[in-house]
Structure formats: C-alpha cells, structure tokens
Short mmCIF file of C-alpha atoms in Angstrom, two decimals:
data_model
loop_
_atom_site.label_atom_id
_atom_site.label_comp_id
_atom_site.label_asym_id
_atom_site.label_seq_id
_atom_site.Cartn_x
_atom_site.Cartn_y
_atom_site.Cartn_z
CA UNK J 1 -33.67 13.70 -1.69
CA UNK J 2 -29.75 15.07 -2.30
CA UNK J 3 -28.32 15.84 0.98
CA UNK J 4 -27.45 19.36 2.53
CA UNK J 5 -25.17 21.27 0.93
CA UNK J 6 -22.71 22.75 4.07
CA UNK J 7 -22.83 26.54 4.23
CA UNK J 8 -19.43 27.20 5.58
CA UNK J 9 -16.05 24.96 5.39
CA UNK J 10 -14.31 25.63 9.32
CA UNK J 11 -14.87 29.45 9.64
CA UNK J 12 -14.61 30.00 5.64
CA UNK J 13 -17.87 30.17 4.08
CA UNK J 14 -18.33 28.20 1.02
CA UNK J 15 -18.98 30.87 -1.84
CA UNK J 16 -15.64 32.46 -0.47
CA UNK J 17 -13.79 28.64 -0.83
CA UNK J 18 -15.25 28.45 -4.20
CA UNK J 19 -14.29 31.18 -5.43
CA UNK J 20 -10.73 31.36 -4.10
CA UNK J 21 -10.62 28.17 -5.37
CA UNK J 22 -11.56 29.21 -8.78
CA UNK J 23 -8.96 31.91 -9.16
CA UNK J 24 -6.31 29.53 -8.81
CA UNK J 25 -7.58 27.13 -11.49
CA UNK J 26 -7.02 26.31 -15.37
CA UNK J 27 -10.37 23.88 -15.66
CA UNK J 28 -13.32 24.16 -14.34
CA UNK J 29 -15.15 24.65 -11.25
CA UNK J 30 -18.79 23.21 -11.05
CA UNK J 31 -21.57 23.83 -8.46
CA UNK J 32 -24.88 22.00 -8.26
CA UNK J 33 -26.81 23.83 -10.77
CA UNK J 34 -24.14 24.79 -13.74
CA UNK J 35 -23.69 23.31 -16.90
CA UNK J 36 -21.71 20.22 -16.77
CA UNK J 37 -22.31 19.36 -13.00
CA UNK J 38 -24.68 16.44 -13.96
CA UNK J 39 -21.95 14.59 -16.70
CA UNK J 40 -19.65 14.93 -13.73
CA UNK J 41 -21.35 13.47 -11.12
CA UNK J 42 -23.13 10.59 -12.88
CA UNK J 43 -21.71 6.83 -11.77
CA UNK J 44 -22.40 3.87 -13.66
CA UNK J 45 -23.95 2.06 -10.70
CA UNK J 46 -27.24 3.86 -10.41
CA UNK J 47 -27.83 2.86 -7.28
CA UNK J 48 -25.49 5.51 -5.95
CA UNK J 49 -26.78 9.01 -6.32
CA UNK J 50 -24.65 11.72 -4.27
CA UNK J 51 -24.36 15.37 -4.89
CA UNK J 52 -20.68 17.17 -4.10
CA UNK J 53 -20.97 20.64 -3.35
CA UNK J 54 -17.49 21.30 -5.76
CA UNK J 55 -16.78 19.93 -8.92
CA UNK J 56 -13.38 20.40 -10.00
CA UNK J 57 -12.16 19.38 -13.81
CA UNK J 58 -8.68 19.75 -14.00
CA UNK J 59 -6.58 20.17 -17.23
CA UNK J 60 -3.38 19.22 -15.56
CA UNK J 61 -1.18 18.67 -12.61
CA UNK J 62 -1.11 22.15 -11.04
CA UNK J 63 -5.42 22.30 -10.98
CA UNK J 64 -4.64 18.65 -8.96
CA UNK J 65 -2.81 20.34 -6.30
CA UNK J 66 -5.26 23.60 -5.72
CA UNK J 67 -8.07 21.53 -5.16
CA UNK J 68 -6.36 18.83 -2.83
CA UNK J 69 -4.97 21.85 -0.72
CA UNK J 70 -8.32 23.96 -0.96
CA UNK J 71 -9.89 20.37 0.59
CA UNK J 72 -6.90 19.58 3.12
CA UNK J 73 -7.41 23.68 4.37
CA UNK J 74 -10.51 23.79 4.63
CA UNK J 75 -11.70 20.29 5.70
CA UNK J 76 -13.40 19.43 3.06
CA UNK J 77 -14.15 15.96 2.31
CA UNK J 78 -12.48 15.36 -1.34
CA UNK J 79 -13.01 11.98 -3.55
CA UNK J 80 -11.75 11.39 -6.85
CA UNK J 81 -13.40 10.29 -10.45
CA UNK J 82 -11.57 8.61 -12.93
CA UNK J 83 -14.01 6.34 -14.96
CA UNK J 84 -16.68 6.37 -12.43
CA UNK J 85 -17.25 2.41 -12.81
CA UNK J 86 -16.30 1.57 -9.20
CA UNK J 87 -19.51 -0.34 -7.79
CA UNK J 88 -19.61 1.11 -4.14
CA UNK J 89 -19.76 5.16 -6.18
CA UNK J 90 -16.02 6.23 -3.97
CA UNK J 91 -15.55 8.97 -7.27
CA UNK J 92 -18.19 11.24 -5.43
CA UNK J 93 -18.67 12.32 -1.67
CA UNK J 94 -21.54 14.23 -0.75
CA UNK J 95 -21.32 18.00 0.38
CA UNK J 96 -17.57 18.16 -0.97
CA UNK J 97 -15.37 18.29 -3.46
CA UNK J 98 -14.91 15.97 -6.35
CA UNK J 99 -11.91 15.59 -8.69
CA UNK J 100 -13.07 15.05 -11.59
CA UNK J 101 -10.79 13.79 -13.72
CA UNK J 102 -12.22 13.09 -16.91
CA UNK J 103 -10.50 15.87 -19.33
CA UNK J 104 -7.02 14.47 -18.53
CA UNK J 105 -7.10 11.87 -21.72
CA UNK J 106 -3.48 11.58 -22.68
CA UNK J 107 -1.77 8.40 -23.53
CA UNK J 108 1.91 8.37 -24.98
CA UNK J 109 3.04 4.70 -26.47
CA UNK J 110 6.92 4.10 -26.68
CA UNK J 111 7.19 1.07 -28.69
CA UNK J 112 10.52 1.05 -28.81
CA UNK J 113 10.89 0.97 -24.90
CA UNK J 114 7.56 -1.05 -24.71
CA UNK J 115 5.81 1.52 -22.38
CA UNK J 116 2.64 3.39 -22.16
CA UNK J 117 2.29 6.66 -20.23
CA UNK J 118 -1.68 7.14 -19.73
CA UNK J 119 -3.46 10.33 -17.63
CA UNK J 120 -6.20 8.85 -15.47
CA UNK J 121 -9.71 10.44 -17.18
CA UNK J 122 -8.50 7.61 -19.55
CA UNK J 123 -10.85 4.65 -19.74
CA UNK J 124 -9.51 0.76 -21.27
CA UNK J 125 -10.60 0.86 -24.13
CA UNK J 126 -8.92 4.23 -24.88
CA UNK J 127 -5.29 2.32 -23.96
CA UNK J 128 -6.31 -0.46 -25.56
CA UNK J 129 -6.64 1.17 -28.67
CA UNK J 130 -3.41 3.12 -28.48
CA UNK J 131 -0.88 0.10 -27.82
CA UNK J 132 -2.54 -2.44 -29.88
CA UNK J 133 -1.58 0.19 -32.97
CA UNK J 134 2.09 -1.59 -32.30
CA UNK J 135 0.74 -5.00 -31.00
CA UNK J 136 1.46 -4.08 -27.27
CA UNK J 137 -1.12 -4.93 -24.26
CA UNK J 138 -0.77 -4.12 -20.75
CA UNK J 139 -3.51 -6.72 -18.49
CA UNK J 140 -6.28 -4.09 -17.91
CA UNK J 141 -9.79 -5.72 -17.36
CA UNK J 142 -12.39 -6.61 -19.13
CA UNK J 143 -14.81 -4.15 -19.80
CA UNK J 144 -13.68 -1.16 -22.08
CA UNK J 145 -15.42 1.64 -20.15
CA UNK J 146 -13.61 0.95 -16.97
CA UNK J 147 -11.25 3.85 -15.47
CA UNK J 148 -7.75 2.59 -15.95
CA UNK J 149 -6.83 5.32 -12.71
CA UNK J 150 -9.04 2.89 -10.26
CA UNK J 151 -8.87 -0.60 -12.14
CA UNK J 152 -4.62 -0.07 -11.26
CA UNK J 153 -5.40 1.66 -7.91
CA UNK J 154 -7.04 -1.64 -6.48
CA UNK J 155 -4.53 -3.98 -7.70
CA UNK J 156 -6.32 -4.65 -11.60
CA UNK J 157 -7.31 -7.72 -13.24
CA UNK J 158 -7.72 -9.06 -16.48
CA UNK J 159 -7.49 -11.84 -19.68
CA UNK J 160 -3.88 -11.08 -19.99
CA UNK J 161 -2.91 -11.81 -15.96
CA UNK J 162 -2.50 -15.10 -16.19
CA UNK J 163 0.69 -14.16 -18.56
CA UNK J 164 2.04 -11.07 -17.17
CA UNK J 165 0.60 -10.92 -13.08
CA UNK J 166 -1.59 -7.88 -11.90
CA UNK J 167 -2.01 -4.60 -13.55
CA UNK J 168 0.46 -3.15 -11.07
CA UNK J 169 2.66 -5.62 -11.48
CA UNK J 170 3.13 -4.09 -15.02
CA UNK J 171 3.35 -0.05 -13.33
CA UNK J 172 6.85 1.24 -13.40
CA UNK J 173 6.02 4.25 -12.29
CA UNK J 174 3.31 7.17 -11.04
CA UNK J 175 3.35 11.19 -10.69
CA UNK J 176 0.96 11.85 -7.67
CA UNK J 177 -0.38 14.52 -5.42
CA UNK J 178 -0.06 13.86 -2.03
CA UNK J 179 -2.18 14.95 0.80
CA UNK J 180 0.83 17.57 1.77
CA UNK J 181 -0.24 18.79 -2.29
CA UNK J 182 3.84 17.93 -2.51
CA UNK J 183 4.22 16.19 -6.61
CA UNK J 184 6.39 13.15 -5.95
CA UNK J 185 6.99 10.51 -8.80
CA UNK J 186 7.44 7.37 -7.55
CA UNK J 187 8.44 3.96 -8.67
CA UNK J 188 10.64 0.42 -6.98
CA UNK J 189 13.44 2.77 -6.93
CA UNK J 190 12.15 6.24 -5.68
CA UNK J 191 9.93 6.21 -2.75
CA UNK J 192 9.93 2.81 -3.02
CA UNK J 193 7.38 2.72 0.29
CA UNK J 194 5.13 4.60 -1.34
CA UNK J 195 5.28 2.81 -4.39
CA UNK J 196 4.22 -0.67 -2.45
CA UNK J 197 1.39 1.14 -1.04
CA UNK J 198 -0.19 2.21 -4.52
CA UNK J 199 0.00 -1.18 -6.03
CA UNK J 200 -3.24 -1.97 -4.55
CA UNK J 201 -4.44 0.60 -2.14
CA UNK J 202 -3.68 3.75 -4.36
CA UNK J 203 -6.78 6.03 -3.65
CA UNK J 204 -5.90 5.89 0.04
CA UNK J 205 -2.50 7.79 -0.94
CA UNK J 206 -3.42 10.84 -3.37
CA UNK J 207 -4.35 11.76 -6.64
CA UNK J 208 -1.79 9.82 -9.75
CA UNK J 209 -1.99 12.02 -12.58
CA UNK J 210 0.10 9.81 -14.67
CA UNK J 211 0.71 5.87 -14.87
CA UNK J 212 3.58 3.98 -16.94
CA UNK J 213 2.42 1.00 -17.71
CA UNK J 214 5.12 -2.42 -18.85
CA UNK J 215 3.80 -3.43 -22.28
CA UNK J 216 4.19 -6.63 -24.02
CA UNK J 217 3.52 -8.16 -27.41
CA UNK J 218 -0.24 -8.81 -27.80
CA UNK J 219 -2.24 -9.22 -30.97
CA UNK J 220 -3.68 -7.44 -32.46
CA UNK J 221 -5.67 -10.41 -33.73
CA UNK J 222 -6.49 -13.04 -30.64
CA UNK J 223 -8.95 -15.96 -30.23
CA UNK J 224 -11.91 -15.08 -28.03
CA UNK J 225 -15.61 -15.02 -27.94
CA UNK J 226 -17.80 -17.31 -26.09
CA UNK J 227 -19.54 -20.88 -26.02
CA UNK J 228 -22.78 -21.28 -23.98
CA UNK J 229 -24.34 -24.60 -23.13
CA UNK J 230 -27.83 -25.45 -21.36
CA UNK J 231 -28.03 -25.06 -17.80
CA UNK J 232 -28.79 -28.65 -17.55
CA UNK J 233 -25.28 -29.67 -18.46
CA UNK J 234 -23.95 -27.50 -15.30
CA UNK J 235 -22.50 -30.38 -13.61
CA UNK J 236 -20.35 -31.66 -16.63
CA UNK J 237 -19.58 -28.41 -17.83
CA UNK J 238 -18.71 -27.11 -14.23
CA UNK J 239 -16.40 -30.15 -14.11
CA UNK J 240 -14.74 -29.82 -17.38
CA UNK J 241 -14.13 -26.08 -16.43
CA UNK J 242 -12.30 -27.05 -13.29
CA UNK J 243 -10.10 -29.41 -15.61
CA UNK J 244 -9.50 -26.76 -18.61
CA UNK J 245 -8.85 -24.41 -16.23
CA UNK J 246 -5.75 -25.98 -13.72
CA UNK J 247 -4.63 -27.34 -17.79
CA UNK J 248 -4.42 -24.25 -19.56
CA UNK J 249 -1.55 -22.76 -20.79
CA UNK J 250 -1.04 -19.18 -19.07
CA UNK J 251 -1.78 -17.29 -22.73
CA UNK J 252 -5.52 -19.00 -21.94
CA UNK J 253 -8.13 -17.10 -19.60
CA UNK J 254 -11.40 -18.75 -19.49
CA UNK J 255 -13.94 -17.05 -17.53
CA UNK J 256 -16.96 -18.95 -15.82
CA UNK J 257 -20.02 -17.67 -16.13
CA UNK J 258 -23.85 -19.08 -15.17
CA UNK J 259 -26.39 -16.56 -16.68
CA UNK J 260 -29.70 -16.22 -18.45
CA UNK J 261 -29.57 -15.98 -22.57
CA UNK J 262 -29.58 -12.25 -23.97
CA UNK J 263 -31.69 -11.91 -26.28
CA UNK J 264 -28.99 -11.29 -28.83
CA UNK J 265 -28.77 -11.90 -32.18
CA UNK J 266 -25.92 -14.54 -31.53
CA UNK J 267 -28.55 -16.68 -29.17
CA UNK J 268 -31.44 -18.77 -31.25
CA UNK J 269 -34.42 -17.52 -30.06
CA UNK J 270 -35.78 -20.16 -28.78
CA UNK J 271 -32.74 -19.86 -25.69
CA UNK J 272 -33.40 -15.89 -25.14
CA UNK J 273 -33.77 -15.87 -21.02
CA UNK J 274 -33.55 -19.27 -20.34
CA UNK J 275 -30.59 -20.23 -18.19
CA UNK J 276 -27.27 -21.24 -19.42
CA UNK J 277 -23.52 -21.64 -18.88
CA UNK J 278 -21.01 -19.88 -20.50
CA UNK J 279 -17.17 -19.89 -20.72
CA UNK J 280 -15.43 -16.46 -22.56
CA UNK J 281 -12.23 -16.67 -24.23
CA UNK J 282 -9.38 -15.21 -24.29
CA UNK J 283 -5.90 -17.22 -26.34
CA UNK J 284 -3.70 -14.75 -26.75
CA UNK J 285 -1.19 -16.89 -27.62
CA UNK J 286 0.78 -18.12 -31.13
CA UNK J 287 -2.28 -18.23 -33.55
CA UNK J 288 -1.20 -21.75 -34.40
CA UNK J 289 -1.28 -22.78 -31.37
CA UNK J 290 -5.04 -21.45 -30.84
CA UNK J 291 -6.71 -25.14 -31.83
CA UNK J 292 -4.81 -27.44 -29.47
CA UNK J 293 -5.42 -25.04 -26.63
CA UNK J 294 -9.15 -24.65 -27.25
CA UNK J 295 -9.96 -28.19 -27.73
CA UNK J 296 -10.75 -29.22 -24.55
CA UNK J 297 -13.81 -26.42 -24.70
CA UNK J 298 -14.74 -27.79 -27.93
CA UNK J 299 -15.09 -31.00 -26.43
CA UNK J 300 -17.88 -30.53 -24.06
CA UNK J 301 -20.73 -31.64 -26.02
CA UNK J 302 -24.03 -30.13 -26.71
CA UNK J 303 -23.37 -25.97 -27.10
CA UNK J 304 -25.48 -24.10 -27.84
CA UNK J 305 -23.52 -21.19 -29.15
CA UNK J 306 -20.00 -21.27 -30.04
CA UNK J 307 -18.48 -18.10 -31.30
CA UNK J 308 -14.98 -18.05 -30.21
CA UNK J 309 -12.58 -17.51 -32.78
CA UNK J 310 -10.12 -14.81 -34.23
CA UNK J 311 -10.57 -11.28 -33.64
CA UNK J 312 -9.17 -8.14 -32.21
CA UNK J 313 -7.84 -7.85 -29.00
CA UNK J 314 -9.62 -4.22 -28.46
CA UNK J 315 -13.24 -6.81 -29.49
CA UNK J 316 -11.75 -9.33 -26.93
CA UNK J 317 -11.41 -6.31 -24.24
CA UNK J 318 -15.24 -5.09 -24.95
CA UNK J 319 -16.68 -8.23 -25.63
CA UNK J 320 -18.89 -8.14 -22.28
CA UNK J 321 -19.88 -4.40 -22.36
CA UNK J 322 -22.90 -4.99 -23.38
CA UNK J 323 -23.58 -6.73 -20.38
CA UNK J 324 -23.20 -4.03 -17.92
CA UNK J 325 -24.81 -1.27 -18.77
CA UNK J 326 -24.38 2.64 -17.49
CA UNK J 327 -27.65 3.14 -14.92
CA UNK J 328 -28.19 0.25 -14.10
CA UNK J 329 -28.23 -1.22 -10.31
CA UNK J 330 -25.34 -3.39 -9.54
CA UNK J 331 -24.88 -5.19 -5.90
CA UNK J 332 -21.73 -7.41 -5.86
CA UNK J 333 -20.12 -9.73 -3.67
CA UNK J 334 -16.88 -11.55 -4.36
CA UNK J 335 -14.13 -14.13 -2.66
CA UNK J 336 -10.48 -15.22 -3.87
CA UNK J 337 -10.59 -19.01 -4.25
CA UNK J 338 -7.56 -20.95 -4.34
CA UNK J 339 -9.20 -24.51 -5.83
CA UNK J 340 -13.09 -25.74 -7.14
CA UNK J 341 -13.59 -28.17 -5.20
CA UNK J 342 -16.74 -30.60 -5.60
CA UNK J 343 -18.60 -28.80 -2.91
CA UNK J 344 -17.84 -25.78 -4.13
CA UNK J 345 -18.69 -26.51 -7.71
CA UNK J 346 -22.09 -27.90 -6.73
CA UNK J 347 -22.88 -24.41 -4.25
CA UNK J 348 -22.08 -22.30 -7.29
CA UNK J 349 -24.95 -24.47 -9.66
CA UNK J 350 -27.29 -24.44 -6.74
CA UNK J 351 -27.17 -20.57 -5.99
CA UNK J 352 -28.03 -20.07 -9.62
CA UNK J 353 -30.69 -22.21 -9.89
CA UNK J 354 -32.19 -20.63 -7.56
CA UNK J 355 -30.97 -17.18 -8.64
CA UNK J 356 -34.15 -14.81 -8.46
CA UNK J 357 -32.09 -11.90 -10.39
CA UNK J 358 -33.01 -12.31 -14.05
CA UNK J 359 -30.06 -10.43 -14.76
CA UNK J 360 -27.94 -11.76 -12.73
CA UNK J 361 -24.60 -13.58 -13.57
CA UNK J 362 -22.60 -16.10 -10.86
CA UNK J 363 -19.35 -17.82 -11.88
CA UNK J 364 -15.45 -17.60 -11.48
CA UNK J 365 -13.01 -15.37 -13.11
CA UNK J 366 -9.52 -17.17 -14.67
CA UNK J 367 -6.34 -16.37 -12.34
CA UNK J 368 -2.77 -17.91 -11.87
CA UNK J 369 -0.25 -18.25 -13.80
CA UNK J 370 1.65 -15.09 -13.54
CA UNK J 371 0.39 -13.52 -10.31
CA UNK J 372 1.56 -16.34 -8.38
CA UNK J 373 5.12 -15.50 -9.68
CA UNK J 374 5.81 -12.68 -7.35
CA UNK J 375 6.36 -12.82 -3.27
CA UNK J 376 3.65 -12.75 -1.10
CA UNK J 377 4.29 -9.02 -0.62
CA UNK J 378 5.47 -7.57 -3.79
CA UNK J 379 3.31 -4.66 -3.39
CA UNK J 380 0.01 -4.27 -1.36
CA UNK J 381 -2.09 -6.51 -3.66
CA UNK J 382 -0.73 -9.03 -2.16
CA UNK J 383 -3.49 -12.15 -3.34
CA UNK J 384 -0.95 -14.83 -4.80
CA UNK J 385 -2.41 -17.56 -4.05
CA UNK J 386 -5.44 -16.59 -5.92
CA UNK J 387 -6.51 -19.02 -8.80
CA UNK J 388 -10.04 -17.53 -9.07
CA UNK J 389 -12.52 -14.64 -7.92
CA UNK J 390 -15.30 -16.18 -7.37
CA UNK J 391 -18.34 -13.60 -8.17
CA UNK J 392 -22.00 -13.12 -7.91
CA UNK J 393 -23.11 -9.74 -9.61
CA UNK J 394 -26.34 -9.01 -9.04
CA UNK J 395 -27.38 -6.57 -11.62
CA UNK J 396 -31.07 -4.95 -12.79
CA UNK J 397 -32.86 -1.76 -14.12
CA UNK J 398 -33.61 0.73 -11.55
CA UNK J 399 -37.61 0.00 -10.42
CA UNK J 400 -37.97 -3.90 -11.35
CA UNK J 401 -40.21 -5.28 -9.69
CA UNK J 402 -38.85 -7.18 -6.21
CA UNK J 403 -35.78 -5.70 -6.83
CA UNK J 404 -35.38 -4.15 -2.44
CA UNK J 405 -34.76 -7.73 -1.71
CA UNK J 406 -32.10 -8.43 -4.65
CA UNK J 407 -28.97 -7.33 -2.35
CA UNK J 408 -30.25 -9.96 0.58
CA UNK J 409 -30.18 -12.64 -1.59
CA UNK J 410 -26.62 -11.69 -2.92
CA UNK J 411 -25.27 -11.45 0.67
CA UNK J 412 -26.98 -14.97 1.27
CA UNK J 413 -25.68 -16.37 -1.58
CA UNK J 414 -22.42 -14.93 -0.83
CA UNK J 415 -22.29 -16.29 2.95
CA UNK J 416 -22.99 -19.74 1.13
CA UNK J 417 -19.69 -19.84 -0.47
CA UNK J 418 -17.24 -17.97 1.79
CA UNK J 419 -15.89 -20.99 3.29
CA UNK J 420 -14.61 -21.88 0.14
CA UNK J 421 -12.18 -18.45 0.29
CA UNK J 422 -8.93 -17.76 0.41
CA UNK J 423 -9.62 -14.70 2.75
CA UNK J 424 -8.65 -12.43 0.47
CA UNK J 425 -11.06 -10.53 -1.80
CA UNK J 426 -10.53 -7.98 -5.10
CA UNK J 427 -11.17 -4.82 -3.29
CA UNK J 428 -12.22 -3.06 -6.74
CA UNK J 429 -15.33 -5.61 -6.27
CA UNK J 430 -16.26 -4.35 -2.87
CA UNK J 431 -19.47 -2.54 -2.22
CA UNK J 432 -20.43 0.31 -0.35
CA UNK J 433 -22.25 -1.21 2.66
CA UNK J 434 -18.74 -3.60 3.31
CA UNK J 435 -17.21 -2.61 6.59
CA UNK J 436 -13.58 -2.18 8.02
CA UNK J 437 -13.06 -6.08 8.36
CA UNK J 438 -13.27 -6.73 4.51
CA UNK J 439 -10.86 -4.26 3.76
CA UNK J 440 -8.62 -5.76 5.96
CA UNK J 441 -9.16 -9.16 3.96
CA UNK J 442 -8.38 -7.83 0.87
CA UNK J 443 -4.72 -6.95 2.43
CA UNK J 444 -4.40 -9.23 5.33
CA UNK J 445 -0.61 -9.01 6.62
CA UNK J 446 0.02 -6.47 4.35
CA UNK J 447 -2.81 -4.03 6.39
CA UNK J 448 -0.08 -2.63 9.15
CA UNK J 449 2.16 -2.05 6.90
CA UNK J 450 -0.04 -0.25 4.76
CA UNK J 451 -1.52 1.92 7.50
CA UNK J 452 2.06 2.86 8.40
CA UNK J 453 2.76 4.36 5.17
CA UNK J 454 -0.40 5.67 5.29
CA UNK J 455 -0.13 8.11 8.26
CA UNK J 456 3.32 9.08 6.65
CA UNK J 457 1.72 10.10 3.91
CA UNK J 458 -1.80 11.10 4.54
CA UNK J 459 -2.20 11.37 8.55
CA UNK J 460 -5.21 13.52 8.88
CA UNK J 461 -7.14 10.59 5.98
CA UNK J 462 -7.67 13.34 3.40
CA UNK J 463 -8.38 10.42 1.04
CA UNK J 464 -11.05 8.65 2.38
CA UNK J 465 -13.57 8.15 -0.38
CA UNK J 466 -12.64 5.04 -1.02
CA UNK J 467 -12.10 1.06 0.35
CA UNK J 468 -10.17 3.47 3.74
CA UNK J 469 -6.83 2.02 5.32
CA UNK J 470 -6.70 4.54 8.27
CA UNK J 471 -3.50 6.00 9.31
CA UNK J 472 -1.70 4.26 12.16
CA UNK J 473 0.19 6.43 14.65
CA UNK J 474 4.26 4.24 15.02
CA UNK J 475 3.59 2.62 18.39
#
C-alpha cells in the first residue's frame, strides 16, 4: 500500500507548493499519476517501493535551487536520485520531494589537462565511455549502471583504487547547492571544510551538480575476465587468494567471489548452479607485463573456466552487470578487513556452504595500494587501513520462495565475521534497516568533525535521505 500523500506543507497546501513550484522551473514537475512519475521513482533494489508526492527533473543548476528552497520553506522532506542503485532506496522519500536528476547527462573530457567534468544523472558506464576515447580512467566501480553522483558521494570504489586511492581522492572539485540554496564550488583550496566533508559523506551536504574528476592513463585495452574453480577447492583457492592478493602489483585488483554457476554460455553445463569460486580480473597495467602478474592465478590447478584475457576497459567496468539485475531484491551487509586471516578464511567458506540464497554471492573485494597512501583524514572517507570489504550480498527475484527469512540469515552471517573488521564499513553498502551506530563506523574519528561542518552547512538536516550525520550544535 503507498503511503499518504500530506495535504498541506506547514500552512501551504500542497497544490499551491506545486504549483508555485512549477512556475519557477525549466524541467519538469511530476505528481503521482503523470506521465513519467513511474521512470522516476523506480530503484534498482526492488525491495524499496516509496512514492514522493513531487518529482522534480531538473535541466540545470537554477531548477536545483527552486526545489531545495521550495523543500527548506516549506518543510518538505527532499532526497535526491542520481542512478538510483543505492541498496537502502535514499534517492526517494515518501510524501516529498525528489530530485531527480537523471536529465543532467553532461560529461566534458580535457585530455590535455587530464580531467573529466561529469553532471550527476550520469551513470559509469557513460564516463567510462567518454575518457577511455583518449585512454583516461578515473576509479569508478564496478558495475556500469551505477550513479557516478552517489558512488563519489560515499567515498567510491573500484578495479583502478588500488593505483590511484578512492574515487574522491581523484575529485578536484564540485558545484553544489546548499541547504541555504547558496551555489558554492568547492575544492582543497576553496571551502576547503566543505570539501573534506563531501569526500565521503556528500548527500548529507546538498545537491553537486557537477564533479571534476583526476584522470589517468588507462587502456583502452586491459586484461580482465574471470576464472572459476569448484567449490571443493575453497580452501586452496581461498589460500592462494590471500597470497596473490598481499603479492600483487597495485595495477592488479582481484576480486573474491564464492557463488553458484550462471547458467551462461561461458559455464559447461554440467556446472550451471552448482557452487563455485571465482576470482575477476582486472591488470591494468603494461600489456607485457600482463603474464607475469597473472601467473600466480593460473597456477591454482583445476579451473573450471578461465576467461581472463585482453579486452576493453569499458567490458572490464560491466563485466558483472549481468549479475545484478534492475528489480531484483538485494539485502547487503559488509565490513572493512585489514588481513585474511585463517579463521577468517575458513568463516567465509563455511557461511557459503551453508548459504541458503541461490543467488547469493560472499567474498572480498581487492583494496590497498593507493588508498593507504593518504593520512588517516584526508577527507571524510577516512578507511586507510582497509585492504578488503568483505561482502555478503544477498540477492533474489521478488516472490521466491523462503525468501522473508533471506535478510536473517545475511545479518547472521554477517555477525559471524564482524570480529574480523576493521570497524569501518563502505557506507555506499549500507542498508536501510542500519542504525545511527554504523554510520558512525563508517567515519569513526572523523564523525565530530563531520557533524560540525554539518550544522554549518545544513543545521535544520534538510538532507536527510541518506546514511544521516546530524548537525552538532559547537559546544
């Protein structure tokens, strides 16, 4: 059943908001009913269904700042959609108003300068596509539908951060709206404060309506792909892992995966469903260099599939797309890990043996390298000491069969392994049903500092669709 749709906003009723609102706009202005109100309220986590009672689709800056002041006026809870991928559904907040930011699609490459200037409707791929035309990469994910606006705003991981740190370690600079509606552009050297604050807990500041992104040489041909090997070999193939892993050179990410077969036409038949191991691969490194660094994969015996190889960087980035798709359910938990130890190694095999998700994957994400290069505080990621994200996504079509008791068993597996944690977590991973306290993990010593800025910023928490730092009044 959708939720009420309020009446009245304060002492202005809602038709009069709306269309005050509307006068003032370029883009459009969508109400439960019209054309266009469905595409911009579907998420890609289908478990989340919520129904704004305002829609707005800006086509530039000055639409940004009506609707944040129309929602800051009038009290009107406001949330904003890039890509819509996040897994706890913060792009939409029921009975107000949604930015929805989907028509702002620019991207302008500099090669010269080796930046990217990207609007945030823009999904990965889209960027992907745009600075691999000169050989230039930015680390942005791994899954080419993903909003670039909240992959950055959380911090933003991917293949290439083992060589060049976190996404917003690579951001030079942002044009925002504030809560005040006041455009600012800020970077390390103008409102630098501000600046910390978005690298990593952007969506509790305002709106960006533009990123510049560092680029660096990349491609366009890579080595990826992926090797799978029965489930029976976990052990020695968990253990090799941990090896290849604290070995590589920083141009190799190797993710860690324990999952059932697709039934794809890559997998012999007779493996489609039955439980496996998988690394995927990413060398983005000199192509002559690509043999001696994948070797020690190539060395585990007995795969089953082995397709890594050369391809393009933009196949690399959607490689796994296929394996998450738009509707389905998705229930997530994930820790930073700083080391796979034994113990930690054996919890992960045992979880998935007993797994009762058939679509479910467990494993560890490749970190290091670069993001370890920066101080503890250079920006409010924070996470250095992060060598892995540990993950288990729990994933299935809406109305399989046992599927109500799907999330218990992730938060049981999940309780299993957090001793194992750095305390930190990827806050991009968090779902909605995660309270205050895992929030504050994800920025530990960096949370009163954050909160600070916050209440400079945003005091009355007009941005609190999302993972909320609260504003905290100077003592």
């Amino acid at each position: 059943m959708s939720p009420p749709t309020p009446t009245a906003l304060g002492t202005t009723p809602l038709d009069e908001v709306a269309e005050r609102l509307r006068a003032q706009l370029r883009g459009a202005l969508l109400r439960p009913g019209d054309d266009g109100f469905g595409d911009a309220t579907v998420l890609w986590n289908g478990m989340i269904a919520k129904t704004p009672a305002l829609v707005v689709r800006p086509t530039g800056t000055a639409d940004v700042v009506a609707a944040v002041d129309a929602a800051r006026e009038h009290g009107l809870a406001l949330s904003v959609r890039g890509g819509g991928h996040h897994i706890a559904g913060t792009a939409l907040v029921d009975g107000g108003l949604t930015l929805d930011m989907s028509a702002l699609r620019g991207i302008d490459v500099d090669p010269v300068a080796r930046t990217a200037t990207v609007q945030p409707g823009c999904v990965l791929g889209e960027v992907d596509r745009e600075t691999q035309l000169h050989g230039l990469a930015t680390p942005l994910g791994f899954i080419s539908e993903v909003g670039v606006a909240g992959l950055t705003l959380g911090g933003g991981l991917g293949y290439l951060s083992r060589r060049f740190g976190w996404t917003v370690d690579n951001l030079l600079e942002v044009e925002i709206v504030t809560a005040d509606g006041r455009v600012r552009r800020t970077s390390r050297d103008e409102c630098p404060d501000l600046f910390w604050a978005i690298r990593g807990a952007g969506a509790n500041l305002g709106v960006v309506t533009s990123f510049t992104f560092r680029l660096h040489q990349v491609g366009p041909i890579v080595h990826g792909g992926l090797i799978l090997w029965p489930f029976d070999r976990a052990d020695d193939v968990l253990r090799a892992y941990r090896t290849i892993a604290a070995e590589a050179p920083r141009e190799l990410s190797v993710w860690m995966l324990m999952l059932h077969a697709p039934p794809a036409p890559f997998v012999p038949e007779p493996w489609h469903g039955r439980q496996v191991c998988a690394m995927v691969v990413c060398f983005s490194g000199a192509p002559e260099a690509a043999d001696a660094a994948l070797a020690p994969l190539r060395a585990i015996p007995d795969a089953v599939v082995d397709l890594v190889g050369p391809m393009p960087y933009t196949g690399v980035q959607s490689y796994l797309d296929d394996g998450e798709p738009k509707g389905h359910h998705y229930y997530w938990k994930n820790e930073f890990v700083a080391e796979l130890s034994d113990d930690l190694l054996t919890a992960t095999r045992d979880l998935f043996a007993e797994c009762p998700i058939p679509e479910a994957e467990i494993g560890f994400l490749h970190l290091g390298g670069a993001i370890g290069d920066h101080a503890g505080d250079d920006g409010a990621v924070g996470n250095r000491d992060a060598r892995f994200v540990f993950a288990i996504t729990g994933m299935w079509e809406p109305g399989h069969p046992g599927a109500e008791g799907f999330p218990g068993w992730v938060r049981a597996g999940w309780e299993r392994v957090r001793p194992f944690s750095t305390g930190g977590n990827y806050v991009n991973f968090q779902t909605a049903d995660e309270g205050d306290d895992r929030v504050r993990a994800t920025y530990g010593p960096r949370y009163d500092r954050l909160a600070r800025i916050k209440e400079t910023y945003d005091p009355d928490n007009v941005f609190r669709s999302n993972r909320n730092v609260g504003p905290r009044r100077p003592s």
